[in-house]
Amino acid sequence: MTRSLIAAALFAAAAALFVMSVARVLPPAGWLAALLAPDPGDVSALIAHYTLFPRAATALAAGAALALSGLVLQIALDNPLAEPSTTGVSAGAVLALALFGSAGLGGPAQSLVALAGGLAAAGFTLGLAFRGGMRPATIVIAGLVLSFAASAATTLIALFNHEWMRALFLWSSGSLRQNDWSAAANIVAFLAVAWLAAAGLVRAFTLAALRDAGAASLGGNPRAIRTAGLALAAGLAALTTAEVGAIAFVGLAAPHLARAAGARTVAAQLRWTPIYGAGLLWLTDEAVKLIPLDLPTGAATGLLGAPLLLALAGRLRRPSLALAPLSAPPRRLRPEWAALIVACVVALALALFVERTADGWALATVAQASDWRFPRALAAFGAGAAIAVAGALLQRMTGNVMASPDMIGVSAGAALGFLALLYAAPTAGAGAQLAAGGLGAGLAALWTLKGTGRGAAPEQPLLLGIGVASAFTGVVSFLLASGDPRMALAVAWLSGSTYMVDAGRALVILFVAAGGLVIALALVRPLQLLPLGPAARSSGLRVGQAQMLTLALASALTAAATLVIGPLSFVGLIGPHAARSAGCRSPASLLAGSALIGGGLLATADWIGRVALFPYEIPAGIIAMLIGGAAALVALSR
């Protein structure tokens, strides 16, 4: 009864909004004729037949398909947080279509390309998860890292295809706008086949719910079940993405809503989850149509899905990334300070003096370097150092080597603060911008602090941060779709660019990075004890106070770097990892080594962006995301 009432409420609300939408175009008396056989001379009837009705049908079919895909992933992988967007399937399909989009793909060819991209991403994610023991949240983290890297590659492709960049953005953000019935018909066909296949796997999925040992004892093959479930779910999600773009969180929300409504058995979940998914996406799309903007529906689902992910992360208690204490290295290594310093000098020398011109490679003079490249190189180095130090602080505080400003939402919080100030006071000075960014980063960091105590799983801060980052992505999509001229100032900044940096800002970020490193070194003793968790209190440490100081410093460093360069991904994750590999194990050496490596990495990324595709330039943030994403995937595999 409860399940029926919830479904009825979803569809009634969506239907009411749909009726209001159609009534603004066509009187109710003409609806049936417009649906079945519109008059070619009646423009309103044609709009209803080819746009409004197909859009509603596409929303219903896509919502059901994504919900079924999410449910199958959650069952087969024993992971309540799995869904197409958090396992990399959607990003893989979007990247594949971006690679071949300029070829004018359509129909079956487009579906096949999306299917290949989604399956490739799913296979890669599952391979990483198998190496990690298929523990909860490992797949989610691996899939999201892969999604970040794929998104960077997609953005890079879009930068050099301006003629269809906006169309790619709207489509990849999940747009349900339709011009005919083809998308709805295709998705219904995919859904029917997948639903029948899932029904035939009910017994296998029931065994999968018993975990590996229980399934094997009853004659099941856990690996075969996972493979079949992943292939089914990834295929359905990729084919749906080919028709409507990437729509996140419907596949996460609908299965949990079905379980909350009382669907306990696998058969009941397979029956009710697609119904709830159809109602959720239809209602969301009808709500989006009330906004007088060309807002992609996928951006709205990201905003709605973020609170759900945050709530689910709070319930996760089973550790999935059990990590050795960061203060207990497996073997003694001495930091390679000489090599690190030489690498930084080489990175800065490349950024300052090695250039590519129309005549080929050349060396710049000192005057040329100081006039044109000095501010950019120093700003990139300072921002990279600041973000890497922030990452080292967060990893020591949480005891999780996958923590970094972007992975736990601190970078997204800083960017949200800056964008809010940009809209409220476009002429605000650097001090106000830093304060707004710091406030946003601090609020995100405080939220993350919820995931570090009371026996929380090590990955919980990451999942909390993913929710914040999802909300940020939805807000950015909303602002980009608004067409506000102020967003033109933010587009390059959102890519992590040094285009507009002057000498003053370069010196400021260098000073902030150096000062932050000095303050961080003063927190060496708390940083030695914080990874021990509650045991740190027995050593006399005020854990709450130490965490607040660490978060405040990491937030300030992140806000400063974000203000100067823009949101940066993976530098704060890779810098500390590379420093540990170079022998920097103690807190002091880790902080110093992270600063050198992070600064050198971003300075090198900025140089590569200038010379790789001369005369075009690639934002340093995109290059850093590609390099850092690859390195993060390697780190996850270990």
XYZ file of C-alpha atoms in Angstrom:
638
model
C 0.000 0.000 0.000
C 2.787 2.414 0.942
C 4.636 1.684 -2.284
C 1.539 2.437 -4.349
C 0.846 5.684 -2.492
C 4.405 6.955 -2.981
C 4.336 6.098 -6.683
C 0.925 7.725 -7.047
C 2.156 10.885 -5.318
C 5.188 11.141 -7.615
C 3.153 10.666 -10.772
C 0.319 12.930 -9.605
C 2.727 15.800 -8.891
C 4.523 15.319 -12.206
C 1.244 15.025 -14.109
C -0.093 18.224 -12.547
C 2.991 20.153 -13.657
C 2.807 18.531 -17.098
C -0.823 19.565 -17.509
C 0.116 23.144 -16.619
C 2.950 23.058 -19.149
C 0.839 21.730 -22.021
C -2.083 24.054 -21.181
C 0.169 27.052 -21.789
C 0.648 25.871 -25.378
C -2.602 24.162 -26.329
C -6.164 24.090 -24.925
C -7.141 20.744 -23.315
C -9.716 20.078 -26.017
C -6.966 19.668 -28.586
C -4.625 17.423 -26.596
C -5.806 14.054 -27.899
C -5.706 15.166 -31.516
C -2.274 16.716 -31.013
C -0.996 13.469 -29.522
C -2.402 11.109 -32.155
C -2.626 13.121 -35.391
C -1.655 16.801 -35.155
C -2.917 19.240 -37.744
C 0.090 20.224 -39.929
C -1.193 23.788 -40.000
C -1.530 24.119 -36.211
C 1.827 25.190 -34.766
C 0.711 24.651 -31.172
C -0.403 21.107 -31.918
C 2.916 20.375 -33.642
C 4.868 21.710 -30.653
C 2.853 19.507 -28.323
C 3.217 16.417 -30.545
C 6.920 16.705 -31.345
C 8.267 18.393 -28.199
C 6.115 18.269 -25.059
C 4.666 14.765 -25.276
C 7.950 13.120 -26.434
C 9.846 14.902 -23.648
C 7.522 13.489 -21.000
C 7.746 10.017 -22.519
C 11.553 10.254 -22.675
C 11.724 11.348 -19.037
C 9.585 8.380 -17.976
C 11.583 5.866 -20.025
C 15.015 7.279 -19.116
C 14.142 7.476 -15.423
C 13.026 3.844 -15.398
C 16.118 2.721 -17.324
C 18.590 4.565 -15.095
C 16.805 3.350 -11.961
C 16.968 -0.267 -13.143
C 20.639 0.156 -14.023
C 21.397 1.557 -10.561
C 19.510 -1.227 -8.811
C 21.323 -3.972 -10.735
C 24.684 -2.335 -9.952
C 23.861 -2.082 -6.245
C 22.752 -5.717 -6.061
C 25.489 -7.238 -8.178
C 28.289 -5.247 -6.534
C 26.879 -5.337 -2.983
C 27.316 -1.576 -2.885
C 24.467 0.747 -1.840
C 26.268 3.711 -3.409
C 26.734 2.270 -6.896
C 24.957 3.846 -9.861
C 25.901 4.739 -13.459
C 27.403 8.157 -12.646
C 29.366 7.027 -9.581
C 30.873 4.029 -11.344
C 32.208 5.927 -14.365
C 29.759 4.449 -16.885
C 28.094 7.733 -17.845
C 31.397 9.622 -18.108
C 32.855 6.878 -20.298
C 29.862 7.036 -22.647
C 30.035 10.836 -22.844
C 33.778 10.773 -23.583
C 33.321 8.189 -26.326
C 30.620 10.286 -27.963
C 32.721 13.456 -27.599
C 35.616 11.711 -29.364
C 33.450 10.773 -32.337
C 30.808 13.488 -32.103
C 32.340 15.655 -34.817
C 31.813 12.762 -37.234
C 28.075 13.402 -37.092
C 27.100 10.099 -35.519
C 23.466 9.274 -35.149
C 21.112 6.347 -34.740
C 22.655 2.907 -34.145
C 26.233 4.160 -34.618
C 25.844 6.659 -31.766
C 24.383 3.997 -29.495
C 27.207 1.578 -30.263
C 29.880 4.189 -29.539
C 28.230 5.103 -26.222
C 27.878 1.426 -25.340
C 31.570 0.801 -26.027
C 32.599 3.800 -23.919
C 30.363 2.878 -21.002
C 31.437 -0.765 -20.990
C 35.112 0.198 -21.193
C 34.736 2.539 -18.209
C 32.776 -0.077 -16.256
C 35.382 -2.744 -16.977
C 38.183 -0.453 -15.869
C 36.380 0.459 -12.652
C 35.554 -3.158 -11.882
C 39.174 -4.155 -12.492
C 40.317 -1.633 -9.890
C 37.634 -2.833 -7.489
C 38.715 -6.470 -7.854
C 42.257 -5.446 -6.896
C 40.782 -3.776 -3.815
C 38.754 -6.816 -2.788
C 35.384 -5.438 -4.022
C 34.894 -3.633 -0.715
C 32.066 -1.099 -0.334
C 32.741 2.400 -1.753
C 35.941 1.323 -3.527
C 34.002 1.115 -6.784
C 32.399 4.495 -6.151
C 35.721 6.220 -5.494
C 37.415 4.540 -8.460
C 34.463 5.386 -10.693
C 34.440 9.015 -9.629
C 38.190 9.400 -10.163
C 37.710 7.911 -13.630
C 34.771 10.271 -14.171
C 36.915 13.304 -13.274
C 39.625 12.261 -15.714
C 37.082 11.503 -18.467
C 35.381 14.851 -17.857
C 38.726 16.627 -18.251
C 39.299 14.855 -21.555
C 35.774 15.755 -22.697
C 36.342 19.408 -21.765
C 39.617 19.400 -23.675
C 37.847 18.104 -26.782
C 35.101 20.712 -26.392
C 37.626 23.564 -26.141
C 38.774 22.854 -29.688
C 35.309 22.344 -31.140
C 33.626 25.659 -30.412
C 30.942 25.143 -33.028
C 29.329 22.355 -31.022
C 30.721 23.046 -27.530
C 27.453 24.440 -26.145
C 25.462 21.603 -27.673
C 27.919 19.112 -26.144
C 27.631 20.820 -22.763
C 23.834 20.779 -22.782
C 23.697 17.184 -23.964
C 26.387 15.877 -21.598
C 24.614 17.602 -18.697
C 21.517 15.534 -19.367
C 19.035 17.410 -21.539
C 15.596 15.906 -22.186
C 14.558 18.358 -24.888
C 13.151 16.437 -27.859
C 12.214 17.073 -31.473
C 10.573 13.711 -32.170
C 9.691 10.368 -30.589
C 12.869 8.485 -31.534
C 14.681 8.805 -28.184
C 11.639 7.642 -26.217
C 11.118 4.684 -28.558
C 14.771 3.628 -28.389
C 14.957 3.828 -24.591
C 11.723 1.877 -24.209
C 13.181 -0.876 -26.401
C 16.429 -0.961 -24.368
C 14.455 -0.952 -21.124
C 12.163 -3.788 -22.159
C 15.078 -6.061 -23.049
C 17.012 -5.175 -19.887
C 13.976 -5.589 -17.623
C 13.296 -9.061 -19.024
C 16.975 -9.991 -18.630
C 16.980 -8.759 -15.038
C 13.834 -10.750 -14.303
C 15.608 -13.868 -15.542
C 18.462 -13.165 -13.122
C 16.298 -12.792 -10.001
C 17.670 -15.964 -8.395
C 21.270 -14.992 -9.158
C 20.726 -11.498 -7.724
C 19.089 -13.010 -4.634
C 22.203 -15.101 -4.108
C 24.374 -12.021 -4.612
C 22.592 -10.377 -1.693
C 24.015 -13.152 0.547
C 27.585 -11.944 -0.129
C 30.300 -14.087 -1.673
C 30.439 -16.824 0.949
C 26.662 -17.295 1.108
C 26.251 -17.259 -2.673
C 29.040 -19.785 -3.182
C 27.629 -22.131 -0.527
C 24.319 -22.259 -2.421
C 25.926 -22.973 -5.768
C 26.226 -19.411 -7.040
C 29.251 -17.938 -8.789
C 29.801 -14.468 -7.283
C 32.212 -13.334 -9.998
C 29.888 -14.459 -12.793
C 26.951 -12.687 -11.121
C 28.934 -9.468 -10.822
C 30.076 -9.642 -14.415
C 26.577 -10.313 -15.751
C 25.057 -7.591 -13.583
C 27.709 -5.052 -14.528
C 27.368 -5.812 -18.252
C 23.577 -5.488 -18.083
C 23.603 -2.288 -16.027
C 26.455 -0.638 -17.917
C 24.925 -1.467 -21.275
C 21.522 -0.058 -20.310
C 23.060 3.088 -18.792
C 25.362 3.686 -21.768
C 22.554 3.297 -24.302
C 20.339 5.631 -22.279
C 23.180 8.154 -22.023
C 23.541 8.063 -25.804
C 19.955 9.288 -26.096
C 19.654 11.869 -23.298
C 23.163 12.562 -21.979
C 24.492 11.982 -18.478
C 21.781 12.182 -15.798
C 23.109 11.490 -12.323
C 21.623 10.137 -9.100
C 18.293 8.825 -10.412
C 19.913 5.389 -10.376
C 20.973 6.011 -6.776
C 17.756 7.510 -5.434
C 15.136 5.198 -6.922
C 16.421 1.875 -5.470
C 16.722 3.399 -1.998
C 13.248 4.890 -2.282
C 11.864 1.472 -3.260
C 13.551 -0.184 -0.274
C 12.335 2.542 2.073
C 8.799 1.984 0.780
C 8.972 -1.688 1.734
C 10.367 -3.494 -1.314
C 12.529 -6.045 0.529
C 12.898 -8.894 -1.944
C 14.896 -8.627 -5.150
C 11.784 -9.341 -7.207
C 9.880 -6.505 -5.528
C 12.776 -4.122 -6.012
C 13.035 -4.993 -9.701
C 9.321 -4.308 -10.038
C 9.084 -1.021 -8.136
C 12.451 0.654 -8.674
C 11.912 1.499 -12.383
C 8.476 2.879 -11.513
C 9.947 5.199 -8.891
C 12.781 6.176 -11.243
C 10.281 7.116 -13.954
C 8.286 9.230 -11.516
C 11.368 10.931 -10.040
C 12.847 11.977 -13.375
C 9.500 13.066 -14.808
C 8.786 15.197 -11.737
C 12.289 16.699 -11.812
C 12.016 17.531 -15.503
C 8.629 19.160 -15.093
C 10.018 21.240 -12.217
C 12.990 22.288 -14.366
C 10.628 23.508 -17.092
C 9.182 26.025 -14.626
C 12.559 27.815 -14.552
C 12.803 30.357 -17.400
C 16.228 29.046 -18.466
C 17.532 26.363 -20.760
C 18.670 24.323 -17.759
C 19.713 20.701 -18.390
C 17.669 18.256 -16.345
C 20.870 16.433 -15.356
C 22.059 19.555 -13.515
C 18.892 19.508 -11.417
C 19.240 15.814 -10.589
C 22.793 16.538 -9.430
C 21.465 19.160 -7.025
C 18.770 16.807 -5.765
C 21.068 13.801 -5.549
C 23.752 15.499 -3.486
C 21.700 15.557 -0.239
C 20.805 11.901 -0.783
C 24.441 10.900 -1.155
C 25.309 12.878 1.969
C 22.579 11.078 3.919
C 23.680 7.658 2.678
C 27.310 8.368 3.523
C 26.289 8.971 7.129
C 24.930 5.408 7.342
C 28.065 3.736 6.008
C 29.941 2.020 8.824
C 31.665 -0.942 7.229
C 35.286 0.035 6.403
C 36.214 -0.496 2.773
C 39.589 1.144 2.386
C 41.303 -0.119 5.498
C 44.566 1.768 5.488
C 47.749 1.281 7.439
C 48.488 4.207 9.791
C 50.215 6.944 7.861
C 52.887 7.204 10.532
C 53.963 3.581 10.122
C 55.898 3.250 6.839
C 56.726 -0.285 5.704
C 60.431 0.555 5.414
C 62.813 3.338 6.226
C 63.482 5.794 3.437
C 65.374 9.048 3.432
C 63.755 11.945 1.611
C 65.378 12.657 -1.745
C 65.596 16.399 -1.169
C 68.230 16.998 -3.817
C 66.153 15.248 -6.473
C 62.998 17.132 -5.450
C 64.699 20.517 -5.539
C 66.345 19.782 -8.894
C 62.978 18.653 -10.303
C 61.335 21.906 -9.166
C 64.137 23.989 -10.685
C 63.807 22.091 -13.964
C 60.006 22.562 -13.954
C 60.345 26.313 -13.418
C 63.114 26.566 -16.024
C 60.904 24.810 -18.580
C 57.968 27.058 -17.762
C 60.074 30.220 -18.017
C 62.515 29.663 -20.852
C 61.447 26.807 -23.131
C 58.862 27.896 -25.663
C 57.306 26.763 -28.880
C 56.879 29.212 -31.738
C 55.796 29.089 -35.366
C 59.418 28.258 -36.238
C 59.658 25.411 -33.728
C 61.191 25.063 -30.278
C 63.237 27.964 -28.905
C 64.737 29.387 -25.726
C 63.280 32.631 -24.414
C 65.460 35.461 -23.236
C 65.447 36.611 -19.620
C 63.518 39.723 -20.633
C 60.859 37.669 -22.436
C 60.534 35.279 -19.517
C 60.144 38.065 -16.979
C 57.633 39.994 -19.084
C 55.336 37.183 -20.192
C 55.930 33.983 -18.237
C 57.240 34.917 -14.825
C 53.830 35.724 -13.236
C 52.156 32.628 -14.696
C 54.938 30.241 -13.698
C 55.180 31.602 -10.152
C 51.390 31.621 -9.728
C 51.138 28.017 -10.918
C 53.961 26.961 -8.612
C 52.465 28.766 -5.609
C 48.943 27.456 -6.207
C 50.205 23.910 -6.681
C 52.257 24.118 -3.484
C 49.299 25.504 -1.498
C 46.897 22.806 -2.716
C 49.447 20.030 -2.094
C 50.092 21.219 1.473
C 46.319 21.329 2.036
C 46.091 17.763 0.745
C 48.857 16.578 3.064
C 47.099 18.209 6.025
C 43.786 16.565 5.192
C 45.332 13.138 4.646
C 47.119 13.278 7.983
C 44.008 14.513 9.772
C 41.601 11.907 8.351
C 44.069 9.019 8.201
C 42.934 8.452 4.607
C 45.456 8.641 1.779
C 42.644 9.335 -0.736
C 41.658 12.608 0.965
C 42.427 15.883 -0.826
C 40.734 19.302 -1.181
C 38.871 18.271 -4.335
C 37.986 14.725 -3.242
C 36.360 15.851 0.002
C 34.622 18.909 -1.418
C 36.818 21.703 -0.020
C 37.759 22.961 -3.503
C 34.107 22.879 -4.532
C 33.152 24.840 -1.420
C 35.762 27.495 -2.173
C 34.576 27.760 -5.771
C 30.944 28.069 -4.650
C 31.874 30.911 -2.312
C 33.731 32.726 -5.065
C 30.894 32.329 -7.595
C 28.337 33.539 -5.047
C 30.396 36.696 -4.479
C 30.855 37.131 -8.240
C 27.089 37.310 -8.627
C 26.397 39.355 -5.507
C 29.258 41.855 -5.891
C 31.129 41.586 -9.217
C 33.458 44.485 -8.308
C 34.565 43.025 -4.952
C 38.296 43.155 -4.275
C 40.744 40.320 -3.754
C 40.292 40.423 0.035
C 36.541 39.903 -0.220
C 37.037 37.157 -2.801
C 39.481 35.355 -0.524
C 37.078 35.687 2.411
C 34.160 34.319 0.372
C 36.232 31.426 -0.942
C 37.574 30.686 2.527
C 34.066 30.706 3.995
C 32.822 28.265 1.367
C 35.823 25.996 1.851
C 35.445 26.167 5.627
C 31.773 25.192 5.528
C 32.576 22.253 3.269
C 35.424 21.255 5.573
C 33.174 21.407 8.631
C 30.705 19.144 6.875
C 33.516 16.736 6.125
C 34.441 16.728 9.814
C 31.182 14.842 10.394
C 32.762 11.881 8.645
C 35.866 11.585 10.819
C 34.527 10.441 14.167
C 32.419 7.897 16.028
C 33.713 4.858 14.222
C 33.063 6.205 10.750
C 34.467 4.295 7.813
C 37.676 5.751 6.298
C 35.960 6.587 3.002
C 33.127 8.530 4.612
C 34.812 11.965 4.212
C 35.257 11.190 0.525
C 31.579 10.404 0.070
C 30.555 13.527 1.958
C 32.857 15.535 -0.301
C 31.434 13.897 -3.402
C 28.016 15.190 -2.364
C 29.362 18.735 -2.003
C 31.126 18.475 -5.372
C 27.904 17.242 -6.984
C 26.026 20.229 -5.645
C 28.758 22.507 -7.010
C 28.506 20.889 -10.440
C 24.759 21.438 -10.450
C 25.135 25.105 -9.485
C 27.766 25.686 -12.176
C 25.544 24.027 -14.783
C 22.678 26.268 -13.694
C 24.830 29.404 -13.971
C 26.283 28.418 -17.345
C 22.810 27.762 -18.712
C 21.592 31.141 -17.455
C 23.577 33.009 -20.107
C 24.556 35.648 -17.553
C 27.469 37.720 -18.940
C 29.275 37.429 -15.603
C 29.806 33.755 -16.327
C 32.115 34.715 -19.193
C 34.569 35.869 -16.524
C 34.341 32.546 -14.739
C 34.583 30.062 -17.627
C 38.376 30.205 -17.998
C 38.762 30.353 -14.220
C 36.636 27.215 -13.805
C 39.111 25.339 -16.029
C 42.044 26.187 -13.745
C 43.725 28.785 -15.906
C 46.667 31.167 -15.365
C 45.666 33.347 -18.332
C 44.730 36.427 -16.303
C 47.316 36.195 -13.505
C 49.478 39.277 -12.961
C 52.636 39.761 -10.912
C 50.704 40.958 -7.867
C 48.542 37.847 -7.611
C 51.525 35.613 -8.289
C 53.415 37.114 -5.352
C 50.334 36.868 -3.117
C 49.839 33.139 -3.739
C 53.553 32.492 -3.243
C 53.420 34.340 0.082
C 50.264 32.450 1.148
C 51.781 29.093 0.210
C 55.014 29.827 2.087
C 53.155 31.140 5.129
C 50.786 28.185 5.113
C 53.715 25.771 4.995
C 55.353 27.494 7.971
C 52.122 27.329 9.993
C 51.615 23.696 9.006
C 55.106 22.838 10.215
C 54.140 24.302 13.587
C 51.366 21.664 13.756
C 53.757 18.735 13.383
C 52.993 17.148 16.755
C 49.192 17.156 16.297
C 49.653 15.815 12.762
C 51.687 12.914 14.164
C 48.848 11.955 16.516
C 45.672 12.720 14.533
C 45.811 9.536 12.377
C 45.565 7.510 15.595
C 41.960 8.650 16.053
C 40.501 8.464 19.590
C 43.820 7.096 20.902
C 45.337 10.528 20.278
C 43.427 11.883 23.298
C 45.417 9.638 25.622
C 48.536 11.571 24.576
C 47.018 14.822 25.780
C 45.994 16.110 22.347
C 42.821 18.150 22.073
C 41.588 16.337 19.000
C 38.671 18.621 18.195
C 40.798 21.747 18.451
C 43.589 20.221 16.366
C 41.106 19.156 13.685
C 39.593 22.627 13.538
C 43.006 24.266 13.162
C 44.019 21.800 10.463
C 40.775 22.281 8.564
C 41.011 26.061 8.846
C 44.542 26.093 7.453
C 43.679 23.657 4.645
C 40.594 25.736 3.795
C 42.566 28.996 3.654
C 45.234 27.468 1.406
C 42.594 25.949 -0.864
C 40.639 29.199 -1.093
C 43.768 31.199 -1.982
C 44.807 28.767 -4.712
C 41.240 28.549 -6.046
C 40.973 32.339 -6.187
C 44.170 32.720 -8.220
C 43.990 29.698 -10.541
C 40.519 28.209 -10.181
C 39.318 24.803 -8.937
C 42.192 22.317 -9.212
C 41.740 18.554 -9.175
C 44.176 15.883 -8.012
C 47.176 18.131 -7.257
C 46.319 17.884 -3.559
C 45.982 14.119 -3.908
C 49.062 13.342 -5.987
C 51.488 15.723 -4.245
C 51.472 13.895 -0.877
C 51.501 10.478 -2.594
C 54.554 11.397 -4.643
C 56.231 12.847 -1.541
C 55.773 9.558 0.331
C 57.211 7.675 -2.629
C 60.228 9.981 -2.436
C 60.756 9.001 1.212
C 58.922 11.893 2.940
C 57.195 9.950 5.728
C 57.305 12.188 8.789
C 54.736 15.028 8.926
C 57.362 17.759 8.476
C 59.060 16.133 5.511
C 55.679 15.210 4.002
C 54.515 18.823 4.100
C 57.731 20.189 2.596
C 57.959 17.467 -0.037
C 54.290 17.908 -0.990
C 54.807 21.643 -1.463
C 57.759 21.109 -3.808
C 56.065 18.374 -5.827
C 52.692 20.135 -6.046
C 54.322 23.372 -7.171
C 56.485 21.632 -9.744
C 53.540 19.568 -11.029
C 51.276 22.542 -11.659
C 54.076 24.650 -13.160
C 54.800 21.776 -15.535
C 51.085 21.380 -16.345
C 50.875 25.093 -17.180
C 53.908 24.785 -19.487
C 52.506 21.685 -21.209
C 49.226 23.526 -21.734
C 51.092 26.330 -23.520
C 53.259 24.238 -25.829
C 51.422 20.932 -26.404
C 49.021 22.211 -29.084
C 50.688 25.478 -30.080
C 49.348 28.029 -30.993
C 46.387 26.960 -28.860
C 46.582 26.881 -25.070
C 45.072 24.325 -22.719
C 44.190 25.445 -19.173
C 46.625 24.130 -16.586
C 43.769 22.694 -14.541
C 42.729 20.353 -17.347
C 46.298 19.116 -17.863
C 46.714 18.628 -14.113
C 43.415 16.732 -13.961
C 44.477 14.386 -16.757
C 47.883 13.722 -15.181
C 46.493 13.552 -11.663
C 43.567 11.361 -12.666
C 45.896 8.808 -14.212
C 48.129 8.889 -11.136
C 45.126 8.598 -8.796
C 43.899 5.517 -10.641
C 47.350 3.976 -10.273
C 47.279 4.796 -6.554
C 43.852 3.182 -6.201
C 45.090 0.033 -7.915
C 47.749 -0.277 -5.195
